CSV table of C-alpha atoms in Angstrom, one decimal:
chain,number,residue,atom,x,y,z
A,1,MET,CA,0.0,0.0,0.0
A,2,ILE,CA,1.0,3.6,-0.5
A,3,ASP,CA,1.3,5.9,2.5
A,4,TRP,CA,-0.9,8.8,1.0
A,5,HIS,CA,-0.7,10.8,4.2
A,6,GLN,CA,3.2,10.9,3.9
A,7,LEU,CA,3.0,11.9,0.3
A,8,ILE,CA,0.8,14.9,1.2
A,9,ASN,CA,3.0,15.6,4.3
A,10,ASN,CA,6.1,15.7,2.1
A,11,PHE,CA,4.6,18.5,0.0
A,12,GLN,CA,3.1,20.3,3.1
A,13,ASN,CA,6.5,20.2,4.9
A,14,SER,CA,8.2,21.8,1.9
A,15,GLY,CA,5.6,24.6,1.9
A,16,VAL,CA,3.1,23.4,-0.7
A,17,GLY,CA,-0.4,23.6,0.5
A,18,VAL,CA,-3.4,21.6,-0.7
A,19,ASN,CA,-4.6,24.2,-3.2
A,20,GLU,CA,-1.2,24.6,-4.7
A,21,LEU,CA,-0.6,20.8,-4.9
A,22,ALA,CA,-4.0,20.5,-6.6
A,23,THR,CA,-3.0,23.1,-9.2
A,24,MET,CA,0.4,21.6,-9.8
A,25,SER,CA,-0.9,18.0,-10.2
A,26,GLY,CA,-4.2,18.7,-11.9
A,27,CYS,CA,-6.1,17.0,-9.2
A,28,LEU,CA,-9.1,18.1,-7.3
A,29,ALA,CA,-8.3,19.9,-4.1
A,30,GLN,CA,-11.2,18.1,-2.5
A,31,ASP,CA,-9.6,14.7,-3.1
A,32,ILE,CA,-6.4,15.9,-1.5
A,33,CYS,CA,-8.4,17.3,1.5
A,34,TYR,CA,-10.2,14.0,1.9
A,35,ILE,CA,-6.8,12.2,2.2
A,36,VAL,CA,-5.7,14.7,4.8
A,37,GLN,CA,-8.9,14.3,6.7
A,38,ASP,CA,-8.9,10.5,6.6
A,39,ILE,CA,-12.2,10.4,4.5
A,40,TYR,CA,-10.3,8.5,1.8
A,41,ASN,CA,-8.0,5.7,2.7
A,42,GLU,CA,-6.7,6.2,-0.9
A,43,PRO,CA,-7.6,8.6,-3.6
A,44,PRO,CA,-9.5,7.9,-6.8
A,45,PHE,CA,-7.2,6.1,-9.3
A,46,SER,CA,-6.6,9.1,-11.7
A,47,THR,CA,-5.8,11.3,-8.7
A,48,GLY,CA,-3.5,8.8,-7.2
A,49,ILE,CA,-1.5,8.4,-10.4
A,50,LYS,CA,-1.2,12.2,-10.7
A,51,LEU,CA,0.0,12.6,-7.1
A,52,LEU,CA,2.5,9.8,-7.5
A,53,ASP,CA,3.9,11.3,-10.7
A,54,ILE,CA,4.4,14.7,-9.3
A,55,HIS,CA,5.9,13.3,-6.0
A,56,SER,CA,8.4,11.3,-7.9
A,57,ASP,CA,9.5,14.5,-9.7
A,58,TYR,CA,9.7,16.7,-6.6
A,59,PHE,CA,10.9,14.1,-4.1
A,60,PRO,CA,12.8,11.3,-5.9
A,61,HIS,CA,14.8,10.5,-2.8
A,62,LYS,CA,11.6,10.0,-0.7
A,63,HIS,CA,9.5,8.4,-3.3
A,64,LYS,CA,10.4,4.7,-2.4
A,65,SER,CA,9.6,5.4,1.3
A,66,LEU,CA,5.8,5.7,0.4
A,67,TRP,CA,5.3,2.0,0.0
A,68,GLU,CA,4.1,0.4,3.2
A,69,GLU,CA,4.5,-3.3,3.9
């Protein structure tokens, strides 16, 4: 499984807020907020792919640590 909370935290800790992340990734801010608020265990597929793609660009050194065992 992917640690979606950590993915969002990595952006927030670098100063990228939910709305900015939504704009950068082309995702809905609502989907990202639902991850933060624990409403979603995981985002919709297309949102997840977009978030993973942008995360790998911004945090290549942290990307492998998102996978939980």
